[in-house]
PDB file of C-alpha atoms in Angstrom:
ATOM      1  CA  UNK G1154      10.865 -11.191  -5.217  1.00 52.00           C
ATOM      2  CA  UNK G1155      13.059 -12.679  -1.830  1.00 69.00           C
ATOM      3  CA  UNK G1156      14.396  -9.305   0.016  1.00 88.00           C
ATOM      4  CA  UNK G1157      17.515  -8.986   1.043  1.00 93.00           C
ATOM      5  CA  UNK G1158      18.936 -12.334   2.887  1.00 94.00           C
ATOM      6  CA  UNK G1159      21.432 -12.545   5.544  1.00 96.00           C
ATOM      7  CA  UNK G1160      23.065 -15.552   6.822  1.00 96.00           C
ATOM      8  CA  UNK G1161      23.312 -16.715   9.209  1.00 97.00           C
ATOM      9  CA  UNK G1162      20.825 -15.524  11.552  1.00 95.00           C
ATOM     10  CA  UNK G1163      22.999 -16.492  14.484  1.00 97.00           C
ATOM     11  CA  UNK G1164      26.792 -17.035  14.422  1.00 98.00           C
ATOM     12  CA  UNK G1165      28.110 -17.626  17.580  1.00 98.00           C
ATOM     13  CA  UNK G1166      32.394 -17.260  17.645  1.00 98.00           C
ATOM     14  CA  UNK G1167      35.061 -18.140  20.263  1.00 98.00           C
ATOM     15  CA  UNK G1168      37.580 -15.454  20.612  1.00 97.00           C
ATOM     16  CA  UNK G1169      40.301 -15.458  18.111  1.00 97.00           C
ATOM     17  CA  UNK G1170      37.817 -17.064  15.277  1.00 98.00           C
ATOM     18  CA  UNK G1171      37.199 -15.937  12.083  1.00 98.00           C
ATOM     19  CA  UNK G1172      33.238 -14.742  11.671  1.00 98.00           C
ATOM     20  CA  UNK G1173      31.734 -15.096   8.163  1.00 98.00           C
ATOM     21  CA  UNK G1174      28.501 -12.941   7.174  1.00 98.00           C
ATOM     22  CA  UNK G1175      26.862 -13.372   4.411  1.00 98.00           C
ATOM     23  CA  UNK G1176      24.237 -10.322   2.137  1.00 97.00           C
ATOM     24  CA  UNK G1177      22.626 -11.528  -0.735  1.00 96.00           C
ATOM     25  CA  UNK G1178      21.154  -8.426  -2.389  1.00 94.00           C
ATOM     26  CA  UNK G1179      17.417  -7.983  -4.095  1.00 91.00           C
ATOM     27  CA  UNK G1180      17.497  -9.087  -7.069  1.00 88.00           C
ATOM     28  CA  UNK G1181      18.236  -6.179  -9.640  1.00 84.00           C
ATOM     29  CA  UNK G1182      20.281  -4.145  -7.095  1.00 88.00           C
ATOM     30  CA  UNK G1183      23.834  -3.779  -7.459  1.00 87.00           C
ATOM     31  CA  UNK G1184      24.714  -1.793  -4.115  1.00 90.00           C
ATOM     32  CA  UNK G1185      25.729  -2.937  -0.591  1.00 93.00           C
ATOM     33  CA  UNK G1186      25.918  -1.440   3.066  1.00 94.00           C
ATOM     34  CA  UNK G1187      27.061  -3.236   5.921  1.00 97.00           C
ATOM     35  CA  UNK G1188      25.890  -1.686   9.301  1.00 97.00           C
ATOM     36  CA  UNK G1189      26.984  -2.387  12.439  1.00 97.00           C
ATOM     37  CA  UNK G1190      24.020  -2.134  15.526  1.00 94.00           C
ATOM     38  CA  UNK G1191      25.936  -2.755  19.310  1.00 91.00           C
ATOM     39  CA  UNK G1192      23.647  -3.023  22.205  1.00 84.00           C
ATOM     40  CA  UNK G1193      21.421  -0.131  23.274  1.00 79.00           C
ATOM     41  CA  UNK G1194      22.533   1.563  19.828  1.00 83.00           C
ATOM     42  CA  UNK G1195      21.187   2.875  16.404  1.00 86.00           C
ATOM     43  CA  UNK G1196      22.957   1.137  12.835  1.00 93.00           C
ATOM     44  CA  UNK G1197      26.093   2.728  12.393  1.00 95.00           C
ATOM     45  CA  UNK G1198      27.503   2.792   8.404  1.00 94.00           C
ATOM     46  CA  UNK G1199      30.483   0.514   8.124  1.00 96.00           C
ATOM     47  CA  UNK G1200      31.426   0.047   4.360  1.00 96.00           C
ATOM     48  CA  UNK G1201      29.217   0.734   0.991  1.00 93.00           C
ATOM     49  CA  UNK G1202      30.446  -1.724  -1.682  1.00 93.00           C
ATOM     50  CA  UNK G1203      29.161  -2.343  -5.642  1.00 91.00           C
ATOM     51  CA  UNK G1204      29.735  -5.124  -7.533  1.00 89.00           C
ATOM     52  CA  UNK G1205      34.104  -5.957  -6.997  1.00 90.00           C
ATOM     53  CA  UNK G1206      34.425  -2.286  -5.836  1.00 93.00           C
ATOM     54  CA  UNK G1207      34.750  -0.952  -1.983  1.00 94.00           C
ATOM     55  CA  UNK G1208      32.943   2.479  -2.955  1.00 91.00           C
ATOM     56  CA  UNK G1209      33.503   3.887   1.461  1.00 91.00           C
ATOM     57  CA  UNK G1210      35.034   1.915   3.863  1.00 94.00           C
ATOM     58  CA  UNK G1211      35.023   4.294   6.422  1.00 92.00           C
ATOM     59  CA  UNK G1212      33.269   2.990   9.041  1.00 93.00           C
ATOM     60  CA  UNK G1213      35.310  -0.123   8.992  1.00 95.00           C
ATOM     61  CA  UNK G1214      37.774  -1.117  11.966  1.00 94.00           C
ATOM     62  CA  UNK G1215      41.230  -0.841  10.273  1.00 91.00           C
ATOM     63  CA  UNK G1216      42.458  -4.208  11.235  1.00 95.00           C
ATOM     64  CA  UNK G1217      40.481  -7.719  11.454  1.00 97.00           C
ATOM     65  CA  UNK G1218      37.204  -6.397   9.110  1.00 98.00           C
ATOM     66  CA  UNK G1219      37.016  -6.809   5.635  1.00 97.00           C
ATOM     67  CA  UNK G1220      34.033  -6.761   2.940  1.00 97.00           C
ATOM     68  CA  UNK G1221      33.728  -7.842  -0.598  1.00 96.00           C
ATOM     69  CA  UNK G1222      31.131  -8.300  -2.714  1.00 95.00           C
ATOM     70  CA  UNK G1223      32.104 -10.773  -6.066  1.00 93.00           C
ATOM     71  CA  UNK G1224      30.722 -10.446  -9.286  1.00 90.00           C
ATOM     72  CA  UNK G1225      28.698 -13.389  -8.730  1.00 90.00           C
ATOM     73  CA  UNK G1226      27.860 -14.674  -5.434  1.00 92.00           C
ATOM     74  CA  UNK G1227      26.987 -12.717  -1.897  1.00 95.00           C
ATOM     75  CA  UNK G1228      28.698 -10.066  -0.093  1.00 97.00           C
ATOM     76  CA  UNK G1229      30.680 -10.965   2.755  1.00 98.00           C
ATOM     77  CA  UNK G1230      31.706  -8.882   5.247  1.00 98.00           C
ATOM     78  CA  UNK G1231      34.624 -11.388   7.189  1.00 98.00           C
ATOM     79  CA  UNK G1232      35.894 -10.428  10.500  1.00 98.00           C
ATOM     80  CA  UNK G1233      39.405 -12.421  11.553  1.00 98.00           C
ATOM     81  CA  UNK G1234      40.734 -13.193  15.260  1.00 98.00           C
ATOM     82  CA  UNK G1235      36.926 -11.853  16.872  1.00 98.00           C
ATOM     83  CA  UNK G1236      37.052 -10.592  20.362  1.00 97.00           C
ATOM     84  CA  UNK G1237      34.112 -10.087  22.650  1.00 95.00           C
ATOM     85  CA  UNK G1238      33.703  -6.586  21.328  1.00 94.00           C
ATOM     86  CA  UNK G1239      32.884  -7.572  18.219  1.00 96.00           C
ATOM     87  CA  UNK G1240      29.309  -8.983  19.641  1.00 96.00           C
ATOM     88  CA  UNK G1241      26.755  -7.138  17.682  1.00 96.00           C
ATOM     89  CA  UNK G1242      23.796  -7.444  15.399  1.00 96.00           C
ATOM     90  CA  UNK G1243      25.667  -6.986  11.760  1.00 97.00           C
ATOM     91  CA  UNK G1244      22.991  -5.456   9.098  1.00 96.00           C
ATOM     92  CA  UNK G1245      23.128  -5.287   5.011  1.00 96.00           C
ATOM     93  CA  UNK G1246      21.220  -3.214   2.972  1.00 93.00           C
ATOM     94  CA  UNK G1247      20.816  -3.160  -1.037  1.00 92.00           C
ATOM     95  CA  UNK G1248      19.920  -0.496  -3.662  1.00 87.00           C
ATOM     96  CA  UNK G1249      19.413  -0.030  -7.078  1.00 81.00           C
ATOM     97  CA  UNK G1250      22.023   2.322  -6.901  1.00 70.00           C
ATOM     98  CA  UNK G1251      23.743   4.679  -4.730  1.00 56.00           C
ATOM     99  CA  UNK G1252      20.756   6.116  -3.439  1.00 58.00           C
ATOM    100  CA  UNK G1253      19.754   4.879   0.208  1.00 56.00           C
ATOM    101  CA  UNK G1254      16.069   6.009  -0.376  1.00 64.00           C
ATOM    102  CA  UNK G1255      15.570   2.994  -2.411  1.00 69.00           C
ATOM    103  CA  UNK G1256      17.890   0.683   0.181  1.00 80.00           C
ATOM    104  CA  UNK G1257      16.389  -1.717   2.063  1.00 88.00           C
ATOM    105  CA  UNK G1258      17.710  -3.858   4.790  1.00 92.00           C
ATOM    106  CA  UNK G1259      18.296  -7.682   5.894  1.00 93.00           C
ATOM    107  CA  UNK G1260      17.046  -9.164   9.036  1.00 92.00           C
ATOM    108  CA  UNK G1261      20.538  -8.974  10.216  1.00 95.00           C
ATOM    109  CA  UNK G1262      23.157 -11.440  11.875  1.00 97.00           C
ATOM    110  CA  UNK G1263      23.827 -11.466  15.582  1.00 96.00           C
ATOM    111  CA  UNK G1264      27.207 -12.405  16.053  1.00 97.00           C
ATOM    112  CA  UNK G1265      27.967 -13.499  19.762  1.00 97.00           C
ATOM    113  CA  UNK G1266      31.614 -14.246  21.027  1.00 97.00           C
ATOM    114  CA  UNK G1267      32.460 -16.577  23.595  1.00 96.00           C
TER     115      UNK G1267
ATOM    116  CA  UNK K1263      29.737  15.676  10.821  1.00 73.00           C
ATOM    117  CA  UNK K1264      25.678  14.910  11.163  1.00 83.00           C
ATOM    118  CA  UNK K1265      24.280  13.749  14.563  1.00 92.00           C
ATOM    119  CA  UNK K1266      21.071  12.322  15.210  1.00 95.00           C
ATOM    120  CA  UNK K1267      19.784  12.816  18.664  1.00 96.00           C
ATOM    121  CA  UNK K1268      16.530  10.906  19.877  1.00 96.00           C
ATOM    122  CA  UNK K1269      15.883  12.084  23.292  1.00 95.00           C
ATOM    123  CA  UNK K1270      13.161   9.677  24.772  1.00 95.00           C
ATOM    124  CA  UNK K1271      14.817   6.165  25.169  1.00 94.00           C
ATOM    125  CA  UNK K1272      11.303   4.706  25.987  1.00 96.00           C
ATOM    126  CA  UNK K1273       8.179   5.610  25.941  1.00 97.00           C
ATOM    127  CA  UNK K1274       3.989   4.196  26.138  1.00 97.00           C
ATOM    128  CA  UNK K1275       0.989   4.736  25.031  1.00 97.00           C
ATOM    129  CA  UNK K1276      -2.281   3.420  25.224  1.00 97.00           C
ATOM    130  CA  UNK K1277      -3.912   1.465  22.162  1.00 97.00           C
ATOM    131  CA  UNK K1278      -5.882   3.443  20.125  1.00 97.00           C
ATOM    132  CA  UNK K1279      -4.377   7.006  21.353  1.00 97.00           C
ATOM    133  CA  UNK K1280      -1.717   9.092  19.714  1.00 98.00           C
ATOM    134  CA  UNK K1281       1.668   8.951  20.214  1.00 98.00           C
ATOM    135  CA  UNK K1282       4.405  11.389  19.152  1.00 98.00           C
ATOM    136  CA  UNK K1283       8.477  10.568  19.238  1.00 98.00           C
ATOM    137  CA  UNK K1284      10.740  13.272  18.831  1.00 98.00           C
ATOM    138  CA  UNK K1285      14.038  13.366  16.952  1.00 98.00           C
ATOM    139  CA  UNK K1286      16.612  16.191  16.381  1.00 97.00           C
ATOM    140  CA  UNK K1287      19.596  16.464  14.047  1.00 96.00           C
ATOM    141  CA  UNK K1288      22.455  18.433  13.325  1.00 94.00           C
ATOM    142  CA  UNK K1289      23.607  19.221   9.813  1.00 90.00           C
ATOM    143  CA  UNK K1290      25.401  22.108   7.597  1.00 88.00           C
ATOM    144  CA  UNK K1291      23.859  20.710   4.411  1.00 86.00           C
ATOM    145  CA  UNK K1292      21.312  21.877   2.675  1.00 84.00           C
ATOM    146  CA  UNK K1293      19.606  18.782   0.671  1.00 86.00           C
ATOM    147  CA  UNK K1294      18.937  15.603   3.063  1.00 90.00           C
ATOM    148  CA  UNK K1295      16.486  13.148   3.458  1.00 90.00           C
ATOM    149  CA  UNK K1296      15.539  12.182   7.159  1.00 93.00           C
ATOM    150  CA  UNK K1297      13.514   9.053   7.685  1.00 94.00           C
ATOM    151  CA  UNK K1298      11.735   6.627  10.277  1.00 96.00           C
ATOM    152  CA  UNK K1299      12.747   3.176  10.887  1.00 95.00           C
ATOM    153  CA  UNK K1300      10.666   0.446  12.940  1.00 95.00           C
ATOM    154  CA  UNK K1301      12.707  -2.374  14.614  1.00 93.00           C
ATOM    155  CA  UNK K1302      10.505  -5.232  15.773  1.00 92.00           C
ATOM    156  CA  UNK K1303      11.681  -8.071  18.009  1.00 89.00           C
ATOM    157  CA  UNK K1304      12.377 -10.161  15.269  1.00 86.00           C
ATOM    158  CA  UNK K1305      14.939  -7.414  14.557  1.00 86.00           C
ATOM    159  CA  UNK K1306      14.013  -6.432  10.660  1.00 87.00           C
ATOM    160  CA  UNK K1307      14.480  -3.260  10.540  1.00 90.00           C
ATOM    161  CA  UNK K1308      11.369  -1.710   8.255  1.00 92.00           C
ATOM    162  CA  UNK K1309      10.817   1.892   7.133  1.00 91.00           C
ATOM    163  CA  UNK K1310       8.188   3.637   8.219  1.00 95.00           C
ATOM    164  CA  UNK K1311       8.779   6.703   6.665  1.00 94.00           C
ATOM    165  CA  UNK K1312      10.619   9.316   5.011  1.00 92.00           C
ATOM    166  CA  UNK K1313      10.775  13.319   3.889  1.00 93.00           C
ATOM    167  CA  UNK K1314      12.847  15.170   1.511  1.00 90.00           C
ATOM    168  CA  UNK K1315      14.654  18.472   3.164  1.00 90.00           C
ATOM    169  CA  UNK K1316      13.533  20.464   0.030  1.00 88.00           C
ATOM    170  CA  UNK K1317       9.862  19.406   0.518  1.00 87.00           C
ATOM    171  CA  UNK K1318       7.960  21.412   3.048  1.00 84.00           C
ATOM    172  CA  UNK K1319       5.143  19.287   3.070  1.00 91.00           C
ATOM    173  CA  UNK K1320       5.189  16.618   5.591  1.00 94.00           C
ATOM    174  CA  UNK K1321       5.087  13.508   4.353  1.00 92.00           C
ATOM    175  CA  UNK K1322       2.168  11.080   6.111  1.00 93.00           C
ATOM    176  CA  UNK K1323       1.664   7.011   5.394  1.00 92.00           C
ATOM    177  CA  UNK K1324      -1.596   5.836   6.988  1.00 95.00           C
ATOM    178  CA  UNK K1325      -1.191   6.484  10.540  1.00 97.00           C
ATOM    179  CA  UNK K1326       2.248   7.673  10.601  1.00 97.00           C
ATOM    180  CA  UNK K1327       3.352  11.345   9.625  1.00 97.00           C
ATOM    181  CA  UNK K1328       5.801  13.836  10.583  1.00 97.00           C
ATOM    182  CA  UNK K1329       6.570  17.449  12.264  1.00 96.00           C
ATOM    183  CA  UNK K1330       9.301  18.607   9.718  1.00 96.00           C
ATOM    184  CA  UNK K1331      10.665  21.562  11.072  1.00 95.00           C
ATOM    185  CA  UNK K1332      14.032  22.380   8.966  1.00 93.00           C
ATOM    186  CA  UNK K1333      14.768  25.836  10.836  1.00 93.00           C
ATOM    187  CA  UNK K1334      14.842  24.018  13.947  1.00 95.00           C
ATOM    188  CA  UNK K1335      16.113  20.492  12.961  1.00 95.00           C
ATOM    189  CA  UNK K1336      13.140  18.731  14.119  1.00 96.00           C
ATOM    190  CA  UNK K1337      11.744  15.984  12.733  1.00 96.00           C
ATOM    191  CA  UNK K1338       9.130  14.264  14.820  1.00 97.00           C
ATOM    192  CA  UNK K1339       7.175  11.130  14.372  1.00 98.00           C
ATOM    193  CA  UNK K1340       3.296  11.189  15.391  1.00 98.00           C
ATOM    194  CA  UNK K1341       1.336   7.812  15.516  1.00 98.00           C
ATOM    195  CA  UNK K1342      -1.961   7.938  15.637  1.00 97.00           C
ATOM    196  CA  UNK K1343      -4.784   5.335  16.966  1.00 97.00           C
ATOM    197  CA  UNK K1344      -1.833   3.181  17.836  1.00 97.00           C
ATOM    198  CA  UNK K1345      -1.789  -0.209  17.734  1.00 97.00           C
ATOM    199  CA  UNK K1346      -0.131  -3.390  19.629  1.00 97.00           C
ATOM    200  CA  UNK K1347       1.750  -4.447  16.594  1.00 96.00           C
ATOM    201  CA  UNK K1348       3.668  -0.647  16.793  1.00 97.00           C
ATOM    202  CA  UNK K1349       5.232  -1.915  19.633  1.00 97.00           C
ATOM    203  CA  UNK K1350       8.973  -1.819  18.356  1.00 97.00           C
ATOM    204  CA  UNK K1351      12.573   0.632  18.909  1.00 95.00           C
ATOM    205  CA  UNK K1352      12.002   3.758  16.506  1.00 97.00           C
ATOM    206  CA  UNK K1353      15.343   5.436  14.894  1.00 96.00           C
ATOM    207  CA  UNK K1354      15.464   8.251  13.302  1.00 96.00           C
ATOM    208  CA  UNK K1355      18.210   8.470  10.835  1.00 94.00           C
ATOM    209  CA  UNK K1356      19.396  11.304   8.622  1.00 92.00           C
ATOM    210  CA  UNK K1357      21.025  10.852   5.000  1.00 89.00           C
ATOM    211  CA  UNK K1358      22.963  14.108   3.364  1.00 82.00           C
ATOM    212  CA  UNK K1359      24.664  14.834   0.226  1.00 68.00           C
ATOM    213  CA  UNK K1360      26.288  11.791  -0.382  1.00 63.00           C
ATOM    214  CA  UNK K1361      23.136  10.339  -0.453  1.00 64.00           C
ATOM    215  CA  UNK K1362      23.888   6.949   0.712  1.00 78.00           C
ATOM    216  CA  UNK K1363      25.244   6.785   4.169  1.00 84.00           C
ATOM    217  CA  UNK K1364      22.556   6.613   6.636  1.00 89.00           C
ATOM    218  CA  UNK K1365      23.470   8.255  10.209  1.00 92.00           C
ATOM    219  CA  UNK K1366      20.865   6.846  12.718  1.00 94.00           C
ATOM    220  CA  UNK K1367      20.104   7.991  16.952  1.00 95.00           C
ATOM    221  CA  UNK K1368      19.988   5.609  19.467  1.00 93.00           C
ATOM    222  CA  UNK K1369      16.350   4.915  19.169  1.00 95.00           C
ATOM    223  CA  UNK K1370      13.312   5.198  21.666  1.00 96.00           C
ATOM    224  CA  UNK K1371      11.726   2.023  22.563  1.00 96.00           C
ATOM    225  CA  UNK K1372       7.763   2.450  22.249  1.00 97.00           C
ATOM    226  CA  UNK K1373       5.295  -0.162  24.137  1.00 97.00           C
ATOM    227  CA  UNK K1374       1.725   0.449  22.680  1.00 97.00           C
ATOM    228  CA  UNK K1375      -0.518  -1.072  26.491  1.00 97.00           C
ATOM    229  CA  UNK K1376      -3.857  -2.749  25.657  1.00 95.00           C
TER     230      UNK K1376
END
């Protein structure tokens, strides 16, 4: 049973690119978190998504991030026009169901921009 | 809002001794679940452990366990007969009602010496 996989490991961006990051859940769960970690930081929550539904976007940026997760396929979480800011390590989690006891995380995406 | 402060951003211990890490939160709930996540060079970030507000028993896995101390908002991580392969950041991160958003402190880097 493959955990949770997150491509790519390494994305690197010049400013004004779009960055694509990809979550493909455990298999059986249904749930997915995006977290954001910036340098010297803890994992902050950015969105909490089920299948075609944004559940709590509230710890997305307003403008340039967006998230989806399809019926079929991976999550994305798609960030348009990066700037340097946007450098961080970009996490996913999946659950069963909305209970983050049972979540467990991806190995993450580092997202550099140049 | 819930904070999670970790106060020690690094700290050492010899292998083989006992370690303890120290984490305090802020919250008006009254049902939580706090936890203990390990984040290794290669980045994955792994649970080590977790304890339900409503339990007063701490919970312990092998080596790890925990000071739960709800009156004071404590919630301290003890290591024991530590080993080179605990060398990683520790978060502590804090998950109320809602039940799915994990809130997480800046972490506390831990070198186990040989």
């Amino acid at each position: 049973n493959a955990g949770v996989m997150q491509n790519p490991r390494h994305l690197v961006r010049r400013r004004g690119q779009e960055a694509r990051l990809r979550c493909s859940p455990m298999k059986g769960h249904s749930h997915v978190y995006w977290y954001r970690q910036l340098p010297e930081e803890g994992l902050k929550f950015m969105v909490y998504l089920q299948k075609e539904n944004i559940i709590d976007e509230s710890g997305m940026p307003k403008e340039r991030f967006s998230a989806e997760f399809p019926k079929e396929g991976p999550s994305i979480l798609r960030i348009q026009q990066v700037v340097r800011g946007d450098s961080a390590a970009y996490f996913c989690a999946s659950s069963p169901k909305s209970k983050e006891t049972e979540a467990f995380f991806g190995q993450g995406t580092r997202l550099t921009v140049v | 809002a819930q904070t999670v402060t970790q106060s020690q951003p690094e700290m050492s211990v010899q292998e083989a001794e006992t370690v303890t890490l120290s984490c305090t939160y802020d919250t008006s709930e009254n049902n939580y679940y706090l936890f203990w996540y390990k984040q290794p060079p290669s980045r994955q970030m792994i649970l080590v452990i977790r304890q339900e507000a409503y339990k007063q028993q701490n919970a312990t896995e092998n080596r790890f366990s925990v000071n739960f101390q709800k009156a004071a908002k404590s919630f301290s991580l003890k290591i024991s007969d530590s080993q080179l392969g605990d060398t990683a950041m520790y978060f502590c991160a804090f998950s109320g009602g809602s039940n799915y958003k994990l809130t997480f402190g800046k972490g506390t880097l831990l070198t186990v010496n040989p």
